[in-house]
Amino acid sequence: MAAIRRVQRTLLRDQACTAIRDAIVGGDIAPGAVVRDADLAELLGLSRAPVRAAFSRLVDEGLLETKPQSHTRVTPLVAADVRDAAAVVRAMHELAVRTAVPRLTRADTDAMREANRRFAAAVAAGDVDVALRADDELHGVPVRVSGNRAAADTVARYTPLIRRLERRRFGQGAACGSAEPHARLIDACAAGDVTGAVRITTEIWRVLEELADEEA
């Protein structure tokens, strides 16, 4: 029994944050809905402390808003906020790609191709959850290889705001994107073409800014 370690409070906070974030992004907790730490703690099988810590992080991410001594609720989906987030995420991905391309290995580009294969299959099947996870994995390779923790943290901070709009649009029957720009990005990365890879990255992420403009 001595080998069994206590579960760290920070891990519980992270688990709570992931579960609540996923529910908000996926639309299971609707924009404007009031959330209570006691209710979510019971659903998650946790104490209230890690749920409160998760609330604090999600407020910082823009997914929750709180009024002291009153309520905490899911933020409304504001197109201008999503567009701002998309512009910041695009800039971080451009920076990451510019740094990462000279460092990418064959294994890295193979991982990107495999993620794109899963993305294309999920789009064809209409599986939005799998498509978005594969998209995150593909773009996550250059972010990881770049070694820029500030860029990685910024991408993680703002991407959920974008995904929430994407999920709503896809739920209304909009297209889930195309694997073709991804394939061009991967080819540019494999060829060591920094300029081309950055240009295609810009093209891919500007689509999300335009998606927000359509909502305005």
XYZ file of C-alpha atoms in Angstrom:
216
model
C 0.000 0.000 0.000
C 2.963 2.324 0.529
C 3.394 2.547 -3.261
C -0.063 4.077 -3.731
C 0.090 7.850 -3.957
C -2.611 10.261 -2.975
C -4.411 11.948 -5.858
C -3.178 15.524 -6.076
C -5.721 18.315 -5.717
C -4.356 19.993 -8.841
C -5.134 16.826 -10.816
C -8.730 16.867 -9.615
C -8.954 20.531 -10.594
C -7.621 19.733 -14.048
C -10.056 16.838 -14.460
C -12.966 19.018 -13.386
C -11.868 21.806 -15.700
C -11.604 19.458 -18.685
C -15.013 17.907 -18.046
C -16.796 21.238 -17.603
C -14.980 22.832 -20.552
C -15.941 19.924 -22.796
C -19.566 20.220 -21.725
C -19.611 23.946 -22.500
C -17.829 23.633 -25.837
C -19.999 20.683 -26.820
C -23.179 22.576 -25.991
C -24.272 20.255 -23.184
C -24.236 23.323 -20.929
C -25.842 26.085 -22.976
C -24.717 29.712 -23.236
C -26.327 31.707 -20.441
C -26.886 28.673 -18.229
C -26.221 29.194 -14.531
C -23.775 26.639 -13.110
C -23.429 25.738 -9.440
C -20.334 24.219 -7.936
C -22.350 21.923 -5.666
C -24.377 20.512 -8.572
C -21.351 19.898 -10.777
C -19.323 18.491 -7.890
C -22.049 15.901 -7.341
C -22.202 15.037 -11.057
C -18.425 14.690 -11.246
C -18.090 12.805 -7.996
C -15.776 15.448 -6.557
C -15.726 17.854 -3.665
C -16.603 21.479 -4.337
C -13.004 22.724 -3.989
C -11.639 21.413 -7.336
C -14.830 22.507 -9.106
C -14.433 26.031 -7.741
C -10.813 26.027 -8.915
C -12.007 24.875 -12.348
C -14.573 27.687 -12.404
C -11.794 30.203 -11.794
C -9.789 28.905 -14.740
C -12.819 28.817 -17.037
C -13.644 32.417 -16.126
C -10.113 33.306 -17.207
C -10.652 31.412 -20.463
C -13.822 33.357 -21.187
C -16.196 30.396 -20.984
C -17.724 31.375 -17.638
C -18.560 34.702 -16.063
C -19.239 35.292 -12.419
C -21.100 37.903 -10.423
C -19.870 37.914 -6.805
C -22.467 36.806 -4.262
C -24.877 36.094 -7.110
C -24.143 33.494 -9.792
C -21.717 31.932 -12.220
C -22.957 31.309 -15.720
C -21.777 30.237 -19.160
C -20.858 33.253 -21.254
C -22.984 34.054 -24.295
C -21.461 33.258 -27.665
C -20.265 36.673 -28.868
C -18.968 36.725 -32.447
C -16.533 39.583 -31.817
C -14.932 37.675 -28.945
C -14.574 34.575 -31.096
C -13.031 36.581 -33.908
C -10.519 38.146 -31.539
C -9.656 34.711 -30.164
C -9.276 33.279 -33.673
C -6.917 36.098 -34.669
C -4.739 35.468 -31.619
C -4.726 31.690 -32.158
C -3.835 32.194 -35.825
C -0.868 34.374 -34.882
C 0.371 31.777 -32.385
C 0.105 28.970 -34.935
C 1.960 31.078 -37.494
C 4.724 31.674 -34.968
C 4.870 28.000 -34.017
C 5.027 26.826 -37.632
C 7.735 29.344 -38.498
C 9.860 27.997 -35.652
C 8.957 24.327 -35.992
C 9.343 23.628 -39.723
C 13.169 23.435 -39.678
C 12.956 21.094 -36.664
C 10.225 18.716 -37.804
C 11.241 15.087 -38.233
C 9.754 12.476 -40.503
C 7.948 11.058 -37.479
C 6.400 14.491 -36.834
C 5.059 14.906 -40.363
C 3.865 11.281 -40.351
C 1.915 12.062 -37.170
C 0.370 15.079 -38.902
C -0.616 12.940 -41.904
C -2.206 10.337 -39.647
C -4.165 13.039 -37.819
C -5.337 14.409 -41.162
C -6.415 10.946 -42.263
C -8.572 10.666 -39.139
C -9.828 14.219 -39.689
C -10.931 13.418 -43.255
C -12.637 10.185 -42.182
C -14.460 11.965 -39.362
C -15.625 14.765 -41.670
C -16.955 12.192 -44.126
C -18.785 10.439 -41.288
C -20.111 13.704 -39.836
C -18.363 13.045 -36.520
C -17.572 16.553 -35.327
C -15.981 15.487 -32.035
C -13.427 13.218 -33.698
C -12.779 15.754 -36.471
C -11.983 18.547 -34.026
C -9.774 16.315 -31.894
C -7.840 15.248 -34.972
C -7.546 18.877 -36.059
C -6.134 19.811 -32.650
C -3.652 16.931 -32.825
C -2.461 17.908 -36.306
C -1.849 21.548 -35.475
C -0.503 20.575 -32.086
C 2.550 18.941 -33.643
C 4.209 22.208 -34.812
C 3.188 23.911 -31.572
C 4.906 21.173 -29.566
C 7.985 21.042 -31.776
C 8.391 24.823 -31.659
C 9.051 24.561 -27.932
C 7.304 27.900 -27.371
C 5.378 27.420 -24.141
C 3.819 30.879 -24.307
C 2.390 30.096 -27.739
C 1.160 26.699 -26.551
C -0.504 28.212 -23.481
C -2.155 30.932 -25.568
C -3.498 28.397 -28.059
C -4.882 26.285 -25.209
C -6.381 29.386 -23.588
C -8.313 30.669 -26.601
C -9.090 27.637 -28.768
C -12.139 26.538 -26.708
C -13.906 29.820 -27.544
C -13.432 29.067 -31.239
C -14.462 25.433 -30.933
C -17.728 26.438 -29.285
C -18.751 28.401 -32.380
C -17.558 25.639 -34.699
C -19.603 23.057 -32.821
C -22.724 25.187 -33.048
C -22.271 25.808 -36.765
C -21.583 22.152 -37.505
C -24.630 21.217 -35.470
C -26.652 23.425 -37.813
C -25.395 21.439 -40.803
C -22.409 23.562 -41.828
C -19.371 21.837 -43.323
C -16.683 20.649 -40.936
C -13.811 21.814 -43.097
C -11.600 20.090 -45.612
C -8.513 17.914 -45.311
C -7.022 19.490 -48.447
C -5.470 22.598 -46.798
C -4.058 20.330 -44.116
C -2.457 18.153 -46.776
C -0.844 21.192 -48.381
C 0.411 22.351 -44.982
C 1.943 18.952 -44.260
C 3.620 18.832 -47.676
C 5.132 22.275 -47.070
C 6.339 21.203 -43.629
C 7.867 18.010 -45.022
C 9.642 20.021 -47.737
C 11.054 22.472 -45.200
C 9.170 25.317 -46.880
C 8.777 27.765 -43.999
C 7.178 30.538 -46.052
C 4.679 28.194 -47.659
C 3.793 26.501 -44.380
C 3.161 29.834 -42.661
C 1.046 31.052 -45.589
C -1.136 27.933 -45.524
C -1.451 28.144 -41.733
C -2.731 31.703 -42.137
C -5.227 30.526 -44.746
C -6.538 27.741 -42.508
C -7.041 29.831 -39.391
C -8.460 32.885 -41.176
C -11.411 30.718 -42.159
C -12.370 30.681 -38.487
C -12.171 34.461 -38.274
C -14.514 34.612 -41.271
C -16.820 32.130 -39.555
C -17.087 34.536 -36.617
C -17.768 37.435 -38.999
C -20.717 35.503 -40.428
C -22.178 35.304 -36.930
C -21.881 39.037 -36.287
